[in-house]
Amino acid sequence: QSALTQPASVSGSPGQSITISCTGTSSDVGNYNLVSWYQQHPGKAPKLMIYEVTKRPSGVSIRFSGSKSGNTASLTISGLQAEDEADYYCCSYAGNSVPYVFGTGTKVTVL
Amino acid sequence: QITLTESGPTLVKPTQTLTLTCTFSGFSLSTYGVAVGWIRQPPGKALEWLALIYWDGDKRYSPSLKSRLTITKDTSKNQVVLTMTNVDPVDTATYFCAHRTSKSSGFGNWGQGTLVTVSS
């Protein structure tokens, strides 16, 4: 099972919107609506931001939204804020034998 | 409130066996759908899923590490233990344990992680 592919970095100015892609295969992202996204600040544990492609856990800002088309999932951050500067990882269910595969990670920089 | 705490050695020698313990509270690993996973992150690198143990005792492992990993649970102690044999310097990483309530929920709760260095 190979890691899902994400861009190494994405940047934007405060107030702008950015989108992070997460490309997998028909065996993982394309086959299940079970993509989650995690935010990780330096030295901290990851935080769940999106699950089941589009759902936000309680307490997560509505500025974070998820979507999926074919084998590619996406995370959009609207109204970018300085506190959004972090690493972001996607994760997909990949079947009963290998339930999880993470993405390569994307560093978001707020200019 | 759900909490998870990883514990184990900070330094292990190559070829040794690494044993990590995840002690949790706020949920039961006997509840249908619940699972605890181990995920690691080498310094400056991406997250990597390692292993998962389900409420019913079923287990899953990363194919690339399957031969070296064993995950077990002690429901009475609220602990999950990960054992990794024959460690190598490339296994140097922060090891996290995390909790999920169902297949679709994602890992909603994480421990703070424990850094393990493999060096002679």
PDB file of N, CA and C in Angstrom, chain A residues 1 34 36 38 40 43-48 51-52 89 91 93 96-105, chain B residues 39 41 45-49 52 54 58 60-63 96 100 102-108 110-112:
ATOM      1  N   GLN A   1       0.850  -1.192   0.000  1.00  0.00           N
ATOM      2  CA  GLN A   1       0.000   0.000   0.000  1.00  0.00           C
ATOM      3  C   GLN A   1       0.884   1.241   0.000  1.00  0.00           C
ATOM      4  N   LEU A  34     -14.255   7.384   2.982  1.00  0.00           N
ATOM      5  CA  LEU A  34     -13.697   7.320   4.341  1.00  0.00           C
ATOM      6  C   LEU A  34     -12.337   8.004   4.376  1.00  0.00           C
ATOM      7  N   SER A  36     -10.108  11.077   5.860  1.00  0.00           N
ATOM      8  CA  SER A  36     -10.018  12.011   6.970  1.00  0.00           C
ATOM      9  C   SER A  36      -8.814  12.924   6.772  1.00  0.00           C
ATOM     10  N   TYR A  38      -6.030  15.600   8.917  1.00  0.00           N
ATOM     11  CA  TYR A  38      -5.439  15.934  10.206  1.00  0.00           C
ATOM     12  C   TYR A  38      -4.556  17.172  10.073  1.00  0.00           C
ATOM     13  N   GLN A  40      -1.488  19.247  12.004  1.00  0.00           N
ATOM     14  CA  GLN A  40      -0.445  19.028  12.991  1.00  0.00           C
ATOM     15  C   GLN A  40       0.458  20.257  13.088  1.00  0.00           C
ATOM     16  N   GLY A  43       5.662  19.846  16.818  1.00  0.00           N
ATOM     17  CA  GLY A  43       5.811  19.276  18.148  1.00  0.00           C
ATOM     18  C   GLY A  43       4.533  18.819  18.809  1.00  0.00           C
ATOM     19  N   LYS A  44       3.439  18.852  18.066  1.00  0.00           N
ATOM     20  CA  LYS A  44       2.140  18.468  18.629  1.00  0.00           C
ATOM     21  C   LYS A  44       1.605  17.208  17.962  1.00  0.00           C
ATOM     22  N   ALA A  45       0.612  16.619  18.597  1.00  0.00           N
ATOM     23  CA  ALA A  45      -0.072  15.472  18.007  1.00  0.00           C
ATOM     24  C   ALA A  45      -1.022  15.958  16.913  1.00  0.00           C
ATOM     25  N   PRO A  46      -1.286  15.119  15.943  1.00  0.00           N
ATOM     26  CA  PRO A  46      -2.274  15.483  14.904  1.00  0.00           C
ATOM     27  C   PRO A  46      -3.649  15.696  15.519  1.00  0.00           C
ATOM     28  N   LYS A  47      -4.429  16.536  14.844  1.00  0.00           N
ATOM     29  CA  LYS A  47      -5.808  16.830  15.257  1.00  0.00           C
ATOM     30  C   LYS A  47      -6.731  16.525  14.087  1.00  0.00           C
ATOM     31  N   LEU A  48      -7.783  15.777  14.366  1.00  0.00           N
ATOM     32  CA  LEU A  48      -8.758  15.428  13.334  1.00  0.00           C
ATOM     33  C   LEU A  48      -9.550  16.664  12.924  1.00  0.00           C
ATOM     34  N   TYR A  51     -13.662  14.084   8.690  1.00  0.00           N
ATOM     35  CA  TYR A  51     -13.786  12.643   8.537  1.00  0.00           C
ATOM     36  C   TYR A  51     -14.918  12.335   7.569  1.00  0.00           C
ATOM     37  N   GLU A  52     -14.947  11.127   7.075  1.00  0.00           N
ATOM     38  CA  GLU A  52     -15.937  10.732   6.070  1.00  0.00           C
ATOM     39  C   GLU A  52     -16.014  11.767   4.940  1.00  0.00           C
ATOM     40  N   TYR A  89      -2.356  16.296   6.872  1.00  0.00           N
ATOM     41  CA  TYR A  89      -2.250  14.942   6.347  1.00  0.00           C
ATOM     42  C   TYR A  89      -3.636  14.400   6.033  1.00  0.00           C
ATOM     43  N   CYS A  91      -5.844  10.872   5.102  1.00  0.00           N
ATOM     44  CA  CYS A  91      -5.794   9.459   5.475  1.00  0.00           C
ATOM     45  C   CYS A  91      -7.022   8.790   4.867  1.00  0.00           C
ATOM     46  N   TYR A  93      -9.280   5.042   4.335  1.00  0.00           N
ATOM     47  CA  TYR A  93      -9.520   3.619   4.538  1.00  0.00           C
ATOM     48  C   TYR A  93      -9.121   2.922   3.249  1.00  0.00           C
ATOM     49  N   ASN A  96     -10.284  -3.922   4.387  1.00  0.00           N
ATOM     50  CA  ASN A  96     -10.254  -4.648   5.656  1.00  0.00           C
ATOM     51  C   ASN A  96      -8.853  -5.115   6.037  1.00  0.00           C
ATOM     52  N   SER A  97      -8.041  -5.449   5.061  1.00  0.00           N
ATOM     53  CA  SER A  97      -6.703  -5.963   5.379  1.00  0.00           C
ATOM     54  C   SER A  97      -5.733  -4.865   5.784  1.00  0.00           C
ATOM     55  N   VAL A  98      -5.857  -3.702   5.163  1.00  0.00           N
ATOM     56  CA  VAL A  98      -4.981  -2.558   5.442  1.00  0.00           C
ATOM     57  C   VAL A  98      -5.880  -1.354   5.664  1.00  0.00           C
ATOM     58  N   PRO A  99      -6.396  -1.189   6.867  1.00  0.00           N
ATOM     59  CA  PRO A  99      -7.440  -0.179   7.058  1.00  0.00           C
ATOM     60  C   PRO A  99      -7.022   1.273   6.875  1.00  0.00           C
ATOM     61  N   TYR A 100      -5.756   1.576   7.020  1.00  0.00           N
ATOM     62  CA  TYR A 100      -5.380   2.991   6.935  1.00  0.00           C
ATOM     63  C   TYR A 100      -4.140   3.211   6.073  1.00  0.00           C
ATOM     64  N   VAL A 101      -4.194   4.285   5.295  1.00  0.00           N
ATOM     65  CA  VAL A 101      -3.015   4.768   4.596  1.00  0.00           C
ATOM     66  C   VAL A 101      -3.017   6.292   4.689  1.00  0.00           C
ATOM     67  N   PHE A 102      -1.880   6.837   5.102  1.00  0.00           N
ATOM     68  CA  PHE A 102      -1.756   8.282   5.246  1.00  0.00           C
ATOM     69  C   PHE A 102      -1.161   8.911   3.993  1.00  0.00           C
ATOM     70  N   GLY A 103      -1.353  10.207   3.885  1.00  0.00           N
ATOM     71  CA  GLY A 103      -0.757  10.959   2.806  1.00  0.00           C
ATOM     72  C   GLY A 103       0.653  11.399   3.136  1.00  0.00           C
ATOM     73  N   THR A 104       1.294  11.979   2.150  1.00  0.00           N
ATOM     74  CA  THR A 104       2.689  12.406   2.293  1.00  0.00           C
ATOM     75  C   THR A 104       2.838  13.711   3.066  1.00  0.00           C
ATOM     76  N   GLY A 105       1.739  14.394   3.292  1.00  0.00           N
ATOM     77  CA  GLY A 105       1.764  15.606   4.095  1.00  0.00           C
ATOM     78  C   GLY A 105       1.972  16.880   3.294  1.00  0.00           C
TER      79      GLY A 105
ATOM     80  N   ILE B  39       0.563   4.920  15.226  1.00  0.00           N
ATOM     81  CA  ILE B  39       1.048   5.677  14.067  1.00  0.00           C
ATOM     82  C   ILE B  39       2.399   6.269  14.448  1.00  0.00           C
ATOM     83  N   GLN B  41       5.999   8.749  13.275  1.00  0.00           N
ATOM     84  CA  GLN B  41       6.434   9.876  12.459  1.00  0.00           C
ATOM     85  C   GLN B  41       7.928  10.087  12.653  1.00  0.00           C
ATOM     86  N   LYS B  45       9.357  13.923   8.934  1.00  0.00           N
ATOM     87  CA  LYS B  45       8.704  13.144   7.872  1.00  0.00           C
ATOM     88  C   LYS B  45       7.218  12.957   8.158  1.00  0.00           C
ATOM     89  N   ALA B  46       6.583  12.176   7.287  1.00  0.00           N
ATOM     90  CA  ALA B  46       5.134  12.034   7.329  1.00  0.00           C
ATOM     91  C   ALA B  46       4.678  10.985   8.346  1.00  0.00           C
ATOM     92  N   LEU B  47       3.398  11.020   8.625  1.00  0.00           N
ATOM     93  CA  LEU B  47       2.777  10.016   9.473  1.00  0.00           C
ATOM     94  C   LEU B  47       2.731   8.673   8.738  1.00  0.00           C
ATOM     95  N   GLU B  48       2.879   7.605   9.492  1.00  0.00           N
ATOM     96  CA  GLU B  48       2.807   6.249   8.934  1.00  0.00           C
ATOM     97  C   GLU B  48       1.985   5.381   9.867  1.00  0.00           C
ATOM     98  N   TRP B  49       0.897   4.806   9.347  1.00  0.00           N
ATOM     99  CA  TRP B  49       0.087   3.914  10.158  1.00  0.00           C
ATOM    100  C   TRP B  49       0.810   2.584  10.339  1.00  0.00           C
ATOM    101  N   LEU B  52      -3.389  -1.720  14.236  1.00  0.00           N
ATOM    102  CA  LEU B  52      -4.706  -1.401  14.777  1.00  0.00           C
ATOM    103  C   LEU B  52      -5.239  -2.612  15.511  1.00  0.00           C
ATOM    104  N   TYR B  54      -8.873  -3.965  17.314  1.00  0.00           N
ATOM    105  CA  TYR B  54     -10.301  -3.687  17.400  1.00  0.00           C
ATOM    106  C   TYR B  54     -10.868  -4.114  18.750  1.00  0.00           C
ATOM    107  N   ASP B  58      -9.566  -8.356  17.130  1.00  0.00           N
ATOM    108  CA  ASP B  58      -9.002  -8.493  15.795  1.00  0.00           C
ATOM    109  C   ASP B  58      -7.880  -7.469  15.623  1.00  0.00           C
ATOM    110  N   ARG B  60      -4.824  -5.639  12.820  1.00  0.00           N
ATOM    111  CA  ARG B  60      -4.348  -5.365  11.474  1.00  0.00           C
ATOM    112  C   ARG B  60      -2.975  -4.693  11.563  1.00  0.00           C
ATOM    113  N   TYR B  61      -2.137  -4.988  10.553  1.00  0.00           N
ATOM    114  CA  TYR B  61      -0.786  -4.454  10.538  1.00  0.00           C
ATOM    115  C   TYR B  61      -0.442  -3.864   9.183  1.00  0.00           C
ATOM    116  N   SER B  62       0.455  -2.888   9.213  1.00  0.00           N
ATOM    117  CA  SER B  62       1.011  -2.372   7.964  1.00  0.00           C
ATOM    118  C   SER B  62       1.743  -3.502   7.261  1.00  0.00           C
ATOM    119  N   PRO B  63       1.464  -3.719   5.981  1.00  0.00           N
ATOM    120  CA  PRO B  63       2.117  -4.829   5.268  1.00  0.00           C
ATOM    121  C   PRO B  63       3.635  -4.762   5.310  1.00  0.00           C
ATOM    122  N   PHE B  96       2.857   7.502  18.100  1.00  0.00           N
ATOM    123  CA  PHE B  96       1.579   7.947  18.649  1.00  0.00           C
ATOM    124  C   PHE B  96       0.615   6.764  18.749  1.00  0.00           C
ATOM    125  N   ARG B 100     -10.229   5.545  17.765  1.00  0.00           N
ATOM    126  CA  ARG B 100     -11.332   5.817  16.861  1.00  0.00           C
ATOM    127  C   ARG B 100     -12.577   5.117  17.369  1.00  0.00           C
ATOM    128  N   SER B 102     -15.277   4.353  15.350  1.00  0.00           N
ATOM    129  CA  SER B 102     -15.850   3.484  14.322  1.00  0.00           C
ATOM    130  C   SER B 102     -14.973   3.559  13.074  1.00  0.00           C
ATOM    131  N   LYS B 103     -15.281   2.718  12.106  1.00  0.00           N
ATOM    132  CA  LYS B 103     -14.502   2.689  10.866  1.00  0.00           C
ATOM    133  C   LYS B 103     -14.539   4.035  10.151  1.00  0.00           C
ATOM    134  N   SER B 104     -15.619   4.750  10.323  1.00  0.00           N
ATOM    135  CA  SER B 104     -15.771   5.992   9.575  1.00  0.00           C
ATOM    136  C   SER B 104     -15.352   7.243  10.335  1.00  0.00           C
ATOM    137  N   SER B 105     -14.995   7.079  11.599  1.00  0.00           N
ATOM    138  CA  SER B 105     -14.828   8.257  12.448  1.00  0.00           C
ATOM    139  C   SER B 105     -13.484   8.942  12.343  1.00  0.00           C
ATOM    140  N   GLY B 106     -12.494   8.285  11.801  1.00  0.00           N
ATOM    141  CA  GLY B 106     -11.153   8.847  11.875  1.00  0.00           C
ATOM    142  C   GLY B 106     -10.610   8.717  13.286  1.00  0.00           C
ATOM    143  N   PHE B 107      -9.353   9.057  13.450  1.00  0.00           N
ATOM    144  CA  PHE B 107      -8.730   9.021  14.774  1.00  0.00           C
ATOM    145  C   PHE B 107      -9.000  10.352  15.464  1.00  0.00           C
ATOM    146  N   GLY B 108     -10.001  10.347  16.333  1.00  0.00           N
ATOM    147  CA  GLY B 108     -10.424  11.592  16.947  1.00  0.00           C
ATOM    148  C   GLY B 108      -9.636  11.996  18.177  1.00  0.00           C
ATOM    149  N   TRP B 110      -5.738  11.502  20.167  1.00  0.00           N
ATOM    150  CA  TRP B 110      -4.348  11.069  20.051  1.00  0.00           C
ATOM    151  C   TRP B 110      -3.604  11.271  21.361  1.00  0.00           C
ATOM    152  N   GLY B 111      -2.618  10.434  21.582  1.00  0.00           N
ATOM    153  CA  GLY B 111      -1.690  10.698  22.663  1.00  0.00           C
ATOM    154  C   GLY B 111      -0.716  11.784  22.233  1.00  0.00           C
ATOM    155  N   GLN B 112       0.132  12.192  23.150  1.00  0.00           N
ATOM    156  CA  GLN B 112       1.080  13.262  22.840  1.00  0.00           C
ATOM    157  C   GLN B 112       2.294  12.757  22.060  1.00  0.00           C
TER     158      GLN B 112
END
